[in-house]
């Protein structure tokens, strides 16, 4: 993965930075994006991919770029994994098993955290290596699979 500055605007104490982000995978796939970093927030303004991203891949795009963008902005967060390459099968960096096994893991961790009075989303984040957004998405998939009760049904 490559991250390089596009431009920067300073207004008093506030700085807004635009960064080019490129993910190149071993199978020849490529994703280019323009990210905006301002006051601790990151927004993605444009994404172009060849071949096109599936909606599921687009949903995890933030997870793919989170660590490298933080490092590029001087936060030093995320794994020191430099360039990202992959075979095209699974390009994310999570530690959770894929598919139904991952849903079962998320459901088990979620329920255990609720029973001990801990934050269940944080427990899923710790167990899977996902960001908060990724953990919430995984919890939603576990709910859709019937492994967790619907969100509106509170105990």
mmCIF file with all atom_site columns, C-alpha atoms in Angstrom:
data_model
loop_
_atom_site.group_PDB
_atom_site.id
_atom_site.type_symbol
_atom_site.label_atom_id
_atom_site.label_alt_id
_atom_site.label_comp_id
_atom_site.label_asym_id
_atom_site.label_entity_id
_atom_site.label_seq_id
_atom_site.pdbx_PDB_ins_code
_atom_site.Cartn_x
_atom_site.Cartn_y
_atom_site.Cartn_z
_atom_site.occupancy
_atom_site.B_iso_or_equiv
_atom_site.pdbx_formal_charge
_atom_site.auth_seq_id
_atom_site.auth_comp_id
_atom_site.auth_asym_id
_atom_site.auth_atom_id
_atom_site.pdbx_PDB_model_num
ATOM 1   C CA . UNK A 1 1   ? 0.000   0.000   0.000   1.00 0.00 ? 1   UNK A CA 1
ATOM 2   C CA . UNK A 1 2   ? 1.200   3.458   -0.844  1.00 0.00 ? 2   UNK A CA 1
ATOM 3   C CA . UNK A 1 3   ? 0.081   6.730   0.723   1.00 0.00 ? 3   UNK A CA 1
ATOM 4   C CA . UNK A 1 4   ? 1.384   10.073  -0.505  1.00 0.00 ? 4   UNK A CA 1
ATOM 5   C CA . UNK A 1 5   ? 0.248   13.687  -0.043  1.00 0.00 ? 5   UNK A CA 1
ATOM 6   C CA . UNK A 1 6   ? -1.902  15.334  -2.680  1.00 0.00 ? 6   UNK A CA 1
ATOM 7   C CA . UNK A 1 7   ? -2.208  18.789  -1.062  1.00 0.00 ? 7   UNK A CA 1
ATOM 8   C CA . UNK A 1 8   ? -2.614  20.522  2.278   1.00 0.00 ? 8   UNK A CA 1
ATOM 9   C CA . UNK A 1 9   ? -4.602  23.579  3.402   1.00 0.00 ? 9   UNK A CA 1
ATOM 10  C CA . UNK A 1 10  ? -3.886  25.445  6.643   1.00 0.00 ? 10  UNK A CA 1
ATOM 11  C CA . UNK A 1 11  ? -6.385  27.791  8.228   1.00 0.00 ? 11  UNK A CA 1
ATOM 12  C CA . UNK A 1 12  ? -4.962  29.152  11.467  1.00 0.00 ? 12  UNK A CA 1
ATOM 13  C CA . UNK A 1 13  ? -4.363  26.169  13.758  1.00 0.00 ? 13  UNK A CA 1
ATOM 14  C CA . UNK A 1 14  ? -6.435  23.825  11.585  1.00 0.00 ? 14  UNK A CA 1
ATOM 15  C CA . UNK A 1 15  ? -4.841  21.734  8.836   1.00 0.00 ? 15  UNK A CA 1
ATOM 16  C CA . UNK A 1 16  ? -6.704  19.709  6.222   1.00 0.00 ? 16  UNK A CA 1
ATOM 17  C CA . UNK A 1 17  ? -4.697  17.155  4.244   1.00 0.00 ? 17  UNK A CA 1
ATOM 18  C CA . UNK A 1 18  ? -5.662  15.252  1.117   1.00 0.00 ? 18  UNK A CA 1
ATOM 19  C CA . UNK A 1 19  ? -3.816  11.989  0.549   1.00 0.00 ? 19  UNK A CA 1
ATOM 20  C CA . UNK A 1 20  ? -3.621  9.629   -2.409  1.00 0.00 ? 20  UNK A CA 1
ATOM 21  C CA . UNK A 1 21  ? -3.988  6.003   -1.351  1.00 0.00 ? 21  UNK A CA 1
ATOM 22  C CA . UNK A 1 22  ? -3.120  3.060   -3.596  1.00 0.00 ? 22  UNK A CA 1
ATOM 23  C CA . UNK A 1 23  ? -3.624  -0.598  -2.796  1.00 0.00 ? 23  UNK A CA 1
ATOM 24  C CA . UNK A 1 24  ? -2.003  -2.960  -5.278  1.00 0.00 ? 24  UNK A CA 1
ATOM 25  C CA . UNK A 1 25  ? -2.652  -6.686  -4.936  1.00 0.00 ? 25  UNK A CA 1
ATOM 26  C CA . UNK A 1 26  ? -0.685  -9.672  -6.157  1.00 0.00 ? 26  UNK A CA 1
ATOM 27  C CA . UNK A 1 27  ? -3.474  -10.692 -8.525  1.00 0.00 ? 27  UNK A CA 1
ATOM 28  C CA . UNK A 1 28  ? -3.171  -7.404  -10.456 1.00 0.00 ? 28  UNK A CA 1
ATOM 29  C CA . UNK A 1 29  ? -6.140  -5.716  -8.799  1.00 0.00 ? 29  UNK A CA 1
ATOM 30  C CA . UNK A 1 30  ? -5.707  -2.088  -7.789  1.00 0.00 ? 30  UNK A CA 1
ATOM 31  C CA . UNK A 1 31  ? -7.667  0.411   -5.706  1.00 0.00 ? 31  UNK A CA 1
ATOM 32  C CA . UNK A 1 32  ? -6.940  4.153   -5.807  1.00 0.00 ? 32  UNK A CA 1
ATOM 33  C CA . UNK A 1 33  ? -8.573  6.598   -3.403  1.00 0.00 ? 33  UNK A CA 1
ATOM 34  C CA . UNK A 1 34  ? -8.422  10.206  -2.310  1.00 0.00 ? 34  UNK A CA 1
ATOM 35  C CA . UNK A 1 35  ? -8.714  10.564  1.480   1.00 0.00 ? 35  UNK A CA 1
ATOM 36  C CA . UNK A 1 36  ? -9.186  13.792  3.447   1.00 0.00 ? 36  UNK A CA 1
ATOM 37  C CA . UNK A 1 37  ? -7.793  14.073  6.980   1.00 0.00 ? 37  UNK A CA 1
ATOM 38  C CA . UNK A 1 38  ? -8.974  16.963  9.140   1.00 0.00 ? 38  UNK A CA 1
ATOM 39  C CA . UNK A 1 39  ? -9.193  17.372  12.915  1.00 0.00 ? 39  UNK A CA 1
ATOM 40  C CA . UNK A 1 40  ? -8.785  13.660  13.578  1.00 0.00 ? 40  UNK A CA 1
ATOM 41  C CA . UNK A 1 41  ? -11.435 12.599  11.046  1.00 0.00 ? 41  UNK A CA 1
ATOM 42  C CA . UNK A 1 42  ? -10.860 10.755  7.797   1.00 0.00 ? 42  UNK A CA 1
ATOM 43  C CA . UNK A 1 43  ? -13.213 10.962  4.821   1.00 0.00 ? 43  UNK A CA 1
ATOM 44  C CA . UNK A 1 44  ? -12.784 9.130   1.543   1.00 0.00 ? 44  UNK A CA 1
ATOM 45  C CA . UNK A 1 45  ? -13.749 11.405  -1.325  1.00 0.00 ? 45  UNK A CA 1
ATOM 46  C CA . UNK A 1 46  ? -13.110 9.171   -4.304  1.00 0.00 ? 46  UNK A CA 1
ATOM 47  C CA . UNK A 1 47  ? -12.477 5.454   -4.873  1.00 0.00 ? 47  UNK A CA 1
ATOM 48  C CA . UNK A 1 48  ? -11.554 3.851   -8.180  1.00 0.00 ? 48  UNK A CA 1
ATOM 49  C CA . UNK A 1 49  ? -10.865 0.140   -8.517  1.00 0.00 ? 49  UNK A CA 1
ATOM 50  C CA . UNK A 1 50  ? -9.794  -2.212  -11.281 1.00 0.00 ? 50  UNK A CA 1
ATOM 51  C CA . UNK A 1 51  ? -11.501 -4.627  -11.407 1.00 0.00 ? 51  UNK A CA 1
ATOM 52  C CA . UNK A 1 52  ? -14.544 -3.142  -9.711  1.00 0.00 ? 52  UNK A CA 1
ATOM 53  C CA . UNK A 1 53  ? -14.958 -3.788  -5.994  1.00 0.00 ? 53  UNK A CA 1
ATOM 54  C CA . UNK A 1 54  ? -17.791 -5.916  -4.732  1.00 0.00 ? 54  UNK A CA 1
ATOM 55  C CA . UNK A 1 55  ? -19.993 -4.137  -2.193  1.00 0.00 ? 55  UNK A CA 1
ATOM 56  C CA . UNK A 1 56  ? -18.534 -6.330  0.569   1.00 0.00 ? 56  UNK A CA 1
ATOM 57  C CA . UNK A 1 57  ? -14.993 -5.255  -0.411  1.00 0.00 ? 57  UNK A CA 1
ATOM 58  C CA . UNK A 1 58  ? -16.037 -1.605  -0.497  1.00 0.00 ? 58  UNK A CA 1
ATOM 59  C CA . UNK A 1 59  ? -17.487 -2.007  2.999   1.00 0.00 ? 59  UNK A CA 1
ATOM 60  C CA . UNK A 1 60  ? -14.119 -3.182  4.376   1.00 0.00 ? 60  UNK A CA 1
ATOM 61  C CA . UNK A 1 61  ? -12.092 -0.605  2.440   1.00 0.00 ? 61  UNK A CA 1
ATOM 62  C CA . UNK A 1 62  ? -11.848 1.572   5.573   1.00 0.00 ? 62  UNK A CA 1
ATOM 63  C CA . UNK A 1 63  ? -10.301 -1.349  7.463   1.00 0.00 ? 63  UNK A CA 1
ATOM 64  C CA . UNK A 1 64  ? -7.713  -1.806  4.723   1.00 0.00 ? 64  UNK A CA 1
ATOM 65  C CA . UNK A 1 65  ? -6.516  1.804   4.802   1.00 0.00 ? 65  UNK A CA 1
ATOM 66  C CA . UNK A 1 66  ? -6.982  2.681   8.498   1.00 0.00 ? 66  UNK A CA 1
ATOM 67  C CA . UNK A 1 67  ? -3.496  1.797   9.789   1.00 0.00 ? 67  UNK A CA 1
ATOM 68  C CA . UNK A 1 68  ? -1.458  3.118   6.841   1.00 0.00 ? 68  UNK A CA 1
ATOM 69  C CA . UNK A 1 69  ? -3.396  6.415   6.841   1.00 0.00 ? 69  UNK A CA 1
ATOM 70  C CA . UNK A 1 70  ? -2.817  6.814   10.584  1.00 0.00 ? 70  UNK A CA 1
ATOM 71  C CA . UNK A 1 71  ? 0.912   6.228   10.072  1.00 0.00 ? 71  UNK A CA 1
ATOM 72  C CA . UNK A 1 72  ? 0.999   8.686   7.152   1.00 0.00 ? 72  UNK A CA 1
ATOM 73  C CA . UNK A 1 73  ? -0.596  11.305  9.405   1.00 0.00 ? 73  UNK A CA 1
ATOM 74  C CA . UNK A 1 74  ? 1.931   10.677  12.171  1.00 0.00 ? 74  UNK A CA 1
ATOM 75  C CA . UNK A 1 75  ? -0.404  8.800   14.522  1.00 0.00 ? 75  UNK A CA 1
ATOM 76  C CA . UNK A 1 76  ? 1.771   5.688   14.492  1.00 0.00 ? 76  UNK A CA 1
ATOM 77  C CA . UNK A 1 77  ? -1.298  3.457   14.881  1.00 0.00 ? 77  UNK A CA 1
ATOM 78  C CA . UNK A 1 78  ? -1.935  0.176   13.128  1.00 0.00 ? 78  UNK A CA 1
ATOM 79  C CA . UNK A 1 79  ? 0.293   -2.691  12.163  1.00 0.00 ? 79  UNK A CA 1
ATOM 80  C CA . UNK A 1 80  ? 3.597   -1.992  10.476  1.00 0.00 ? 80  UNK A CA 1
ATOM 81  C CA . UNK A 1 81  ? 2.708   -3.984  7.391   1.00 0.00 ? 81  UNK A CA 1
ATOM 82  C CA . UNK A 1 82  ? 4.095   -1.662  4.715   1.00 0.00 ? 82  UNK A CA 1
ATOM 83  C CA . UNK A 1 83  ? 2.877   -2.742  1.291   1.00 0.00 ? 83  UNK A CA 1
ATOM 84  C CA . UNK A 1 84  ? -0.285  -4.787  1.177   1.00 0.00 ? 84  UNK A CA 1
ATOM 85  C CA . UNK A 1 85  ? -0.310  -7.628  -1.282  1.00 0.00 ? 85  UNK A CA 1
ATOM 86  C CA . UNK A 1 86  ? -2.697  -10.471 -1.649  1.00 0.00 ? 86  UNK A CA 1
ATOM 87  C CA . UNK A 1 87  ? -3.845  -13.287 -3.848  1.00 0.00 ? 87  UNK A CA 1
ATOM 88  C CA . UNK A 1 88  ? -7.245  -11.785 -4.433  1.00 0.00 ? 88  UNK A CA 1
ATOM 89  C CA . UNK A 1 89  ? -9.066  -14.302 -2.240  1.00 0.00 ? 89  UNK A CA 1
ATOM 90  C CA . UNK A 1 90  ? -9.067  -12.320 1.005   1.00 0.00 ? 90  UNK A CA 1
ATOM 91  C CA . UNK A 1 91  ? -7.370  -8.961  1.154   1.00 0.00 ? 91  UNK A CA 1
ATOM 92  C CA . UNK A 1 92  ? -8.280  -7.774  4.650   1.00 0.00 ? 92  UNK A CA 1
ATOM 93  C CA . UNK A 1 93  ? -6.003  -7.897  7.686   1.00 0.00 ? 93  UNK A CA 1
ATOM 94  C CA . UNK A 1 94  ? -8.410  -9.252  10.256  1.00 0.00 ? 94  UNK A CA 1
ATOM 95  C CA . UNK A 1 95  ? -7.670  -12.287 12.388  1.00 0.00 ? 95  UNK A CA 1
ATOM 96  C CA . UNK A 1 96  ? -11.222 -13.633 12.369  1.00 0.00 ? 96  UNK A CA 1
ATOM 97  C CA . UNK A 1 97  ? -12.091 -16.773 10.436  1.00 0.00 ? 97  UNK A CA 1
ATOM 98  C CA . UNK A 1 98  ? -14.138 -16.103 7.299   1.00 0.00 ? 98  UNK A CA 1
ATOM 99  C CA . UNK A 1 99  ? -17.853 -16.686 6.859   1.00 0.00 ? 99  UNK A CA 1
ATOM 100 C CA . UNK A 1 100 ? -19.987 -18.643 9.317   1.00 0.00 ? 100 UNK A CA 1
ATOM 101 C CA . UNK A 1 101 ? -17.015 -19.475 11.557  1.00 0.00 ? 101 UNK A CA 1
ATOM 102 C CA . UNK A 1 102 ? -16.371 -15.752 12.009  1.00 0.00 ? 102 UNK A CA 1
ATOM 103 C CA . UNK A 1 103 ? -20.042 -15.104 12.715  1.00 0.00 ? 103 UNK A CA 1
ATOM 104 C CA . UNK A 1 104 ? -20.048 -17.816 15.407  1.00 0.00 ? 104 UNK A CA 1
ATOM 105 C CA . UNK A 1 105 ? -16.890 -16.341 16.975  1.00 0.00 ? 105 UNK A CA 1
ATOM 106 C CA . UNK A 1 106 ? -18.461 -12.864 17.015  1.00 0.00 ? 106 UNK A CA 1
ATOM 107 C CA . UNK A 1 107 ? -21.703 -14.181 18.522  1.00 0.00 ? 107 UNK A CA 1
ATOM 108 C CA . UNK A 1 108 ? -19.841 -16.147 21.218  1.00 0.00 ? 108 UNK A CA 1
ATOM 109 C CA . UNK A 1 109 ? -17.678 -13.156 22.199  1.00 0.00 ? 109 UNK A CA 1
ATOM 110 C CA . UNK A 1 110 ? -20.665 -10.792 22.095  1.00 0.00 ? 110 UNK A CA 1
ATOM 111 C CA . UNK A 1 111 ? -22.771 -12.982 24.413  1.00 0.00 ? 111 UNK A CA 1
ATOM 112 C CA . UNK A 1 112 ? -19.877 -13.600 26.817  1.00 0.00 ? 112 UNK A CA 1
ATOM 113 C CA . UNK A 1 113 ? -19.204 -9.866  27.113  1.00 0.00 ? 113 UNK A CA 1
ATOM 114 C CA . UNK A 1 114 ? -22.894 -9.115  27.760  1.00 0.00 ? 114 UNK A CA 1
ATOM 115 C CA . UNK A 1 115 ? -23.006 -11.782 30.497  1.00 0.00 ? 115 UNK A CA 1
ATOM 116 C CA . UNK A 1 116 ? -20.049 -10.270 32.328  1.00 0.00 ? 116 UNK A CA 1
ATOM 117 C CA . UNK A 1 117 ? -21.304 -6.697  31.838  1.00 0.00 ? 117 UNK A CA 1
ATOM 118 C CA . UNK A 1 118 ? -18.555 -5.647  29.415  1.00 0.00 ? 118 UNK A CA 1
ATOM 119 C CA . UNK A 1 119 ? -18.885 -3.793  26.111  1.00 0.00 ? 119 UNK A CA 1
ATOM 120 C CA . UNK A 1 120 ? -19.786 -6.532  23.590  1.00 0.00 ? 120 UNK A CA 1
ATOM 121 C CA . UNK A 1 121 ? -18.588 -4.568  20.551  1.00 0.00 ? 121 UNK A CA 1
ATOM 122 C CA . UNK A 1 122 ? -15.197 -4.055  22.175  1.00 0.00 ? 122 UNK A CA 1
ATOM 123 C CA . UNK A 1 123 ? -15.027 -7.778  22.945  1.00 0.00 ? 123 UNK A CA 1
ATOM 124 C CA . UNK A 1 124 ? -15.666 -8.617  19.278  1.00 0.00 ? 124 UNK A CA 1
ATOM 125 C CA . UNK A 1 125 ? -13.043 -6.053  18.241  1.00 0.00 ? 125 UNK A CA 1
ATOM 126 C CA . UNK A 1 126 ? -10.479 -7.678  20.548  1.00 0.00 ? 126 UNK A CA 1
ATOM 127 C CA . UNK A 1 127 ? -11.311 -11.203 19.393  1.00 0.00 ? 127 UNK A CA 1
ATOM 128 C CA . UNK A 1 128 ? -11.268 -10.453 15.662  1.00 0.00 ? 128 UNK A CA 1
ATOM 129 C CA . UNK A 1 129 ? -8.758  -7.647  15.197  1.00 0.00 ? 129 UNK A CA 1
ATOM 130 C CA . UNK A 1 130 ? -11.386 -5.522  13.443  1.00 0.00 ? 130 UNK A CA 1
ATOM 131 C CA . UNK A 1 131 ? -11.989 -1.830  13.884  1.00 0.00 ? 131 UNK A CA 1
ATOM 132 C CA . UNK A 1 132 ? -15.249 -0.796  15.561  1.00 0.00 ? 132 UNK A CA 1
ATOM 133 C CA . UNK A 1 133 ? -16.943 -0.485  12.176  1.00 0.00 ? 133 UNK A CA 1
ATOM 134 C CA . UNK A 1 134 ? -15.774 -3.951  11.116  1.00 0.00 ? 134 UNK A CA 1
ATOM 135 C CA . UNK A 1 135 ? -16.879 -5.488  14.423  1.00 0.00 ? 135 UNK A CA 1
ATOM 136 C CA . UNK A 1 136 ? -20.340 -3.917  14.098  1.00 0.00 ? 136 UNK A CA 1
ATOM 137 C CA . UNK A 1 137 ? -20.625 -5.267  10.560  1.00 0.00 ? 137 UNK A CA 1
ATOM 138 C CA . UNK A 1 138 ? -19.628 -8.740  11.771  1.00 0.00 ? 138 UNK A CA 1
ATOM 139 C CA . UNK A 1 139 ? -22.158 -8.571  14.634  1.00 0.00 ? 139 UNK A CA 1
ATOM 140 C CA . UNK A 1 140 ? -24.819 -7.601  12.096  1.00 0.00 ? 140 UNK A CA 1
ATOM 141 C CA . UNK A 1 141 ? -23.956 -10.618 9.965   1.00 0.00 ? 141 UNK A CA 1
ATOM 142 C CA . UNK A 1 142 ? -24.176 -12.853 13.039  1.00 0.00 ? 142 UNK A CA 1
ATOM 143 C CA . UNK A 1 143 ? -27.631 -11.378 13.751  1.00 0.00 ? 143 UNK A CA 1
ATOM 144 C CA . UNK A 1 144 ? -28.699 -11.963 10.132  1.00 0.00 ? 144 UNK A CA 1
ATOM 145 C CA . UNK A 1 145 ? -27.570 -15.596 10.453  1.00 0.00 ? 145 UNK A CA 1
ATOM 146 C CA . UNK A 1 146 ? -29.757 -16.003 13.552  1.00 0.00 ? 146 UNK A CA 1
ATOM 147 C CA . UNK A 1 147 ? -26.813 -16.417 15.939  1.00 0.00 ? 147 UNK A CA 1
ATOM 148 C CA . UNK A 1 148 ? -27.775 -13.331 17.978  1.00 0.00 ? 148 UNK A CA 1
ATOM 149 C CA . UNK A 1 149 ? -31.168 -11.934 18.896  1.00 0.00 ? 149 UNK A CA 1
ATOM 150 C CA . UNK A 1 150 ? -32.469 -9.017  16.817  1.00 0.00 ? 150 UNK A CA 1
ATOM 151 C CA . UNK A 1 151 ? -31.151 -5.635  17.938  1.00 0.00 ? 151 UNK A CA 1
ATOM 152 C CA . UNK A 1 152 ? -34.545 -4.327  19.046  1.00 0.00 ? 152 UNK A CA 1
ATOM 153 C CA . UNK A 1 153 ? -35.107 -7.286  21.408  1.00 0.00 ? 153 UNK A CA 1
ATOM 154 C CA . UNK A 1 154 ? -33.459 -6.221  24.664  1.00 0.00 ? 154 UNK A CA 1
ATOM 155 C CA . UNK A 1 155 ? -33.272 -8.387  27.764  1.00 0.00 ? 155 UNK A CA 1
#
